[in-house]
Amino acid sequence: HVQLVESGGGSVQAGGSPRLSCAASGYIDSRYCVAWFRQVPRKGREAVACINGFSTAFSTGDMDGRVTISRDEINKIVYLQMTDLKPEDSAMYYCAGCDGLSCVYGVGDFTYWGQGTQVTVS
């Protein structure tokens, strides 16, 4: 049974640089891709960043260039370092794990999901 648990959210001032963590438990191959998504009420989840099975990192969408995703393979933790946050970045942030090596960005492509961590920027 694979479980993903996010942490690191909370209230942040505009311009802040919080780091989110996604800790995995259970059997999950550290070579598989992991992505961060975000969601605001009444909208779908959008991909923010992804790290593939070779630990190559990608960012996408409105946060492209302001986030860095990284992986601690030994401890099975994936981080999302965010910088220069804006109020419109306020959202629930989710991490998700897929079953392949390559990064994907569709919600339906991911098998494992965490419960999310709220980030509120003011």
XYZ file of N, CA and C in Angstrom:
366
model
N 0.861 -1.185 0.000
C 0.000 0.000 0.000
C 0.891 1.226 0.000
N 0.758 2.043 -1.035
C 1.576 3.245 -1.154
C 0.814 4.439 -0.589
N 1.501 5.229 0.186
C 0.895 6.437 0.739
C 1.830 7.610 0.498
N 1.259 8.729 0.064
C 2.013 9.964 -0.122
C 1.464 10.994 0.859
N 2.365 11.661 1.563
C 1.951 12.654 2.551
C 2.698 13.948 2.294
N 1.934 15.010 2.026
C 2.525 16.320 1.790
C 2.633 17.104 3.101
N 3.601 17.993 3.148
C 3.751 18.895 4.279
C 4.460 20.149 3.803
N 4.462 21.161 4.662
C 5.168 22.387 4.341
C 4.293 23.539 3.926
N 3.002 23.310 3.813
C 2.099 24.392 3.443
C 1.801 25.297 4.627
N 1.003 26.304 4.371
C 0.629 27.240 5.419
C 0.448 28.620 4.836
N 0.438 29.618 5.701
C 0.302 31.002 5.265
C 1.675 31.585 4.968
N 1.779 32.232 3.832
C 3.052 32.776 3.370
C 2.836 34.206 2.886
N 3.789 35.046 3.118
C 3.707 36.411 2.589
C 4.108 36.424 1.119
N 3.536 37.317 0.376
C 3.906 37.466 -1.029
C 5.416 37.669 -1.137
N 6.000 36.983 -2.097
C 7.443 37.021 -2.257
C 8.170 35.935 -1.493
N 7.434 35.185 -0.687
C 8.038 34.140 0.120
C 8.488 32.939 -0.686
N 9.248 32.063 -0.032
C 9.845 30.896 -0.706
C 9.716 29.639 0.151
N 8.543 29.117 0.287
C 8.373 27.903 1.084
C 8.809 26.668 0.312
N 9.063 25.616 1.056
C 9.390 24.336 0.443
C 8.381 23.297 0.897
N 7.765 22.646 -0.044
C 6.839 21.569 0.246
C 7.571 20.240 0.171
N 7.087 19.289 0.972
C 7.672 17.948 0.969
C 6.589 16.922 0.688
N 6.982 15.856 0.031
C 6.085 14.739 -0.249
C 6.818 13.468 0.159
N 6.362 12.869 1.240
C 7.013 11.667 1.756
C 6.207 10.441 1.340
N 6.911 9.456 0.801
C 6.260 8.223 0.343
C 6.522 7.087 1.307
N 5.525 6.300 1.539
C 5.687 5.079 2.329
C 5.088 3.927 1.541
N 5.501 2.708 1.947
C 5.066 1.558 1.178
C 5.983 1.337 0.000
N 5.664 0.326 -0.798
C 6.540 0.027 -1.917
C 6.247 0.957 -3.087
N 7.172 1.879 -3.341
C 7.073 2.704 -4.528
C 8.483 2.842 -5.070
N 8.651 2.536 -6.305
C 9.953 2.577 -6.921
C 10.402 4.023 -7.050
N 11.558 4.342 -6.481
C 12.044 5.725 -6.518
C 12.384 6.170 -7.931
N 12.387 5.231 -8.888
C 12.676 5.634 -10.265
C 11.441 6.165 -10.977
N 10.270 6.017 -10.395
C 9.069 6.453 -11.062
C 8.931 7.961 -10.978
N 8.146 8.508 -11.889
C 7.973 9.951 -11.904
C 7.086 10.397 -10.742
N 7.341 11.586 -10.264
C 6.530 12.226 -9.229
C 6.272 13.655 -9.673
N 5.062 14.109 -9.500
C 4.718 15.472 -9.898
C 4.006 16.190 -8.773
N 4.041 17.490 -8.859
C 3.244 18.362 -7.988
C 2.160 19.005 -8.838
N 0.954 19.019 -8.280
C -0.182 19.693 -8.886
C -0.703 20.723 -7.893
N -1.511 21.627 -8.408
C -2.205 22.538 -7.509
C -3.639 22.688 -7.994
N -4.479 23.055 -7.042
C -5.901 23.188 -7.368
C -6.516 24.282 -6.515
N -7.310 25.125 -7.160
C -8.102 26.133 -6.458
C -9.556 25.715 -6.580
N -10.411 26.202 -5.688
C -11.823 25.814 -5.721
C -12.454 26.065 -7.091
N -13.254 25.116 -7.530
C -14.024 25.195 -8.773
C -13.152 25.123 -10.028
N -11.912 24.718 -9.858
C -11.055 24.511 -11.023
C -10.382 23.150 -10.926
N -9.948 22.632 -12.062
C -9.255 21.359 -12.068
C -7.822 21.481 -11.584
N -7.220 20.346 -11.344
C -5.823 20.341 -10.908
C -4.915 20.631 -12.092
N -3.924 21.445 -11.860
C -2.957 21.752 -12.906
C -1.569 21.342 -12.452
N -0.808 20.819 -13.380
C 0.548 20.387 -13.057
C 1.445 21.592 -12.823
N 2.330 21.458 -11.864
C 3.277 22.517 -11.525
C 4.695 22.097 -11.892
N 5.054 20.869 -11.533
C 6.403 20.386 -11.790
C 6.414 18.870 -11.752
N 7.422 18.302 -12.384
C 7.544 16.849 -12.417
C 9.023 16.475 -12.417
N 9.329 15.347 -11.783
C 10.684 14.813 -11.816
C 10.590 13.380 -12.307
N 11.405 13.030 -13.291
C 11.261 11.708 -13.889
C 12.159 10.684 -13.196
N 12.159 9.480 -13.720
C 12.892 8.391 -13.094
C 14.398 8.551 -13.133
N 14.882 9.482 -13.927
C 16.307 9.780 -13.998
C 16.633 11.053 -13.222
N 15.648 11.506 -12.447
C 15.780 12.724 -11.628
C 15.990 13.983 -12.456
N 15.482 13.987 -13.658
C 15.448 15.203 -14.453
C 14.176 15.947 -14.085
N 14.340 17.237 -13.814
C 13.220 18.026 -13.301
C 12.635 18.929 -14.376
N 11.332 19.107 -14.290
C 10.622 19.978 -15.219
C 9.638 20.824 -14.425
N 9.422 22.043 -14.877
C 8.358 22.857 -14.307
C 7.477 23.322 -15.456
N 6.266 23.661 -15.130
C 5.313 23.973 -16.175
C 4.264 24.941 -15.658
N 3.522 25.512 -16.587
C 2.421 26.370 -16.211
C 2.864 27.720 -15.664
N 1.973 28.296 -14.877
C 2.201 29.643 -14.372
C 3.381 29.736 -13.412
N 3.775 28.615 -12.853
C 4.872 28.651 -11.896
C 6.221 28.294 -12.529
N 6.220 28.084 -13.828
C 7.452 27.749 -14.516
C 8.513 28.804 -14.250
N 9.674 28.356 -13.795
C 10.749 29.283 -13.483
C 10.755 29.755 -12.048
N 9.686 29.465 -11.309
C 9.626 29.881 -9.900
C 9.598 28.685 -8.963
N 9.651 27.490 -9.504
C 9.650 26.280 -8.675
C 10.775 25.353 -9.107
N 11.257 24.600 -8.139
C 12.262 23.573 -8.410
C 11.826 22.305 -7.704
N 11.750 21.227 -8.443
C 11.395 19.938 -7.858
C 12.660 19.104 -7.729
N 12.776 18.404 -6.619
C 13.952 17.571 -6.392
C 13.542 16.330 -5.621
N 14.455 15.363 -5.593
C 14.115 14.075 -4.988
C 15.227 13.600 -4.066
N 14.853 13.097 -2.898
C 15.762 12.390 -1.991
C 15.387 10.925 -2.108
N 16.158 10.185 -2.902
C 15.779 8.798 -3.190
C 15.889 7.901 -1.969
N 16.860 8.155 -1.131
C 17.062 7.286 0.031
C 15.877 7.384 0.979
N 15.414 8.589 1.223
C 14.320 8.797 2.168
C 12.950 8.859 1.499
N 12.926 8.684 0.174
C 11.669 8.688 -0.578
C 10.881 9.976 -0.339
N 11.547 11.092 -0.477
C 10.904 12.395 -0.319
C 11.128 13.204 -1.597
N 10.088 13.823 -2.064
C 10.190 14.743 -3.200
C 9.842 16.133 -2.697
N 10.661 17.092 -3.054
C 10.483 18.463 -2.589
C 10.009 19.367 -3.725
N 9.291 20.401 -3.348
C 8.947 21.465 -4.278
C 9.363 22.783 -3.636
N 10.445 23.329 -4.115
C 10.898 24.633 -3.636
C 10.223 25.707 -4.476
N 9.500 26.581 -3.837
C 8.786 27.651 -4.535
C 9.430 28.983 -4.178
N 9.450 29.884 -5.098
C 10.024 31.204 -4.857
C 9.087 32.285 -5.380
N 9.243 33.491 -4.814
C 8.514 34.662 -5.290
C 7.017 34.387 -5.415
N 6.441 33.874 -4.352
C 5.032 33.530 -4.411
C 4.146 34.762 -4.519
N 3.022 34.571 -5.211
C 2.041 35.632 -5.411
C 0.715 35.177 -4.834
N -0.176 36.105 -4.539
C -1.481 35.691 -4.002
C -2.208 34.695 -4.900
N -2.030 34.800 -6.194
C -2.708 33.870 -7.116
C -2.104 32.474 -7.087
N -1.027 32.291 -6.352
C -0.457 30.954 -6.157
C -1.132 30.219 -5.009
N -2.023 30.880 -4.314
C -2.748 30.232 -3.227
C -3.566 29.076 -3.791
N -3.375 27.903 -3.205
C -4.029 26.703 -3.727
C -3.735 25.542 -2.797
N -4.422 24.443 -3.061
C -4.066 23.186 -2.425
C -3.042 22.530 -3.337
N -1.937 22.134 -2.767
C -0.864 21.519 -3.534
C -0.825 20.018 -3.234
N -0.797 19.235 -4.305
C -0.807 17.782 -4.195
C 0.439 17.202 -4.848
N 0.958 16.132 -4.268
C 1.960 15.373 -4.986
C 1.317 14.095 -5.506
N 1.866 13.593 -6.581
C 1.297 12.422 -7.236
C 2.420 11.576 -7.818
N 2.250 10.264 -7.758
C 3.227 9.338 -8.303
C 2.650 8.560 -9.465
N 3.457 8.390 -10.505
C 2.997 7.615 -11.662
C 3.701 6.267 -11.689
N 3.342 5.451 -12.653
C 3.893 4.102 -12.747
C 4.949 3.972 -13.826
N 5.441 5.072 -14.315
C 6.455 5.010 -15.353
C 7.628 5.910 -15.051
N 8.636 5.839 -15.891
C 9.844 6.622 -15.686
C 9.703 8.053 -16.189
N 8.932 8.234 -17.259
C 8.858 9.537 -17.904
C 7.804 10.412 -17.256
N 8.034 11.703 -17.315
C 7.072 12.644 -16.749
C 5.826 12.721 -17.612
N 4.718 12.797 -16.946
C 3.428 13.007 -17.566
C 2.738 14.118 -16.794
N 1.705 14.700 -17.369
C 1.111 15.866 -16.737
C -0.404 15.807 -16.643
N -0.981 14.699 -17.049
C -2.416 14.567 -16.934
C -2.797 13.958 -15.597
N -3.868 14.473 -15.020
C -4.309 13.963 -13.722
C -4.553 12.459 -13.793
N -5.125 11.990 -14.863
C -5.442 10.577 -15.022
C -4.241 9.685 -15.216
N -3.066 10.266 -15.419
C -1.852 9.477 -15.629
C -1.207 9.039 -14.329
N -1.710 9.517 -13.213
C -1.078 9.242 -11.922
C -1.881 8.251 -11.107
N -1.143 7.328 -10.504
C -1.766 6.266 -9.726
C -1.918 6.636 -8.257
N -0.948 7.343 -7.743
C -0.913 7.627 -6.301
C -1.043 9.131 -6.066
N -1.849 9.478 -5.059
C -2.072 10.880 -4.720
C -1.988 11.081 -3.216
N -1.445 12.222 -2.823
C -1.494 12.607 -1.430
C -2.779 13.361 -1.146
N -2.956 13.751 0.113
C -4.164 14.455 0.528
C -4.064 15.958 0.284
N -2.879 16.440 0.017
C -2.696 17.852 -0.280
C -2.272 18.670 0.918
N -1.633 19.791 0.637
C -1.260 20.751 1.663
C -1.605 22.144 1.141
N -2.284 22.925 1.967
C -2.782 24.230 1.539
C -1.680 25.281 1.662
N -1.534 26.067 0.617
C -0.641 27.219 0.635
C -1.483 28.451 0.394
N -1.393 29.411 1.312
C -2.148 30.651 1.193
C -1.170 31.810 1.197
N -1.195 32.596 0.148
C -0.255 33.702 -0.014
C -1.010 35.016 0.143
N -0.513 35.882 0.995
C -1.178 37.169 1.200
C -0.180 38.311 1.247
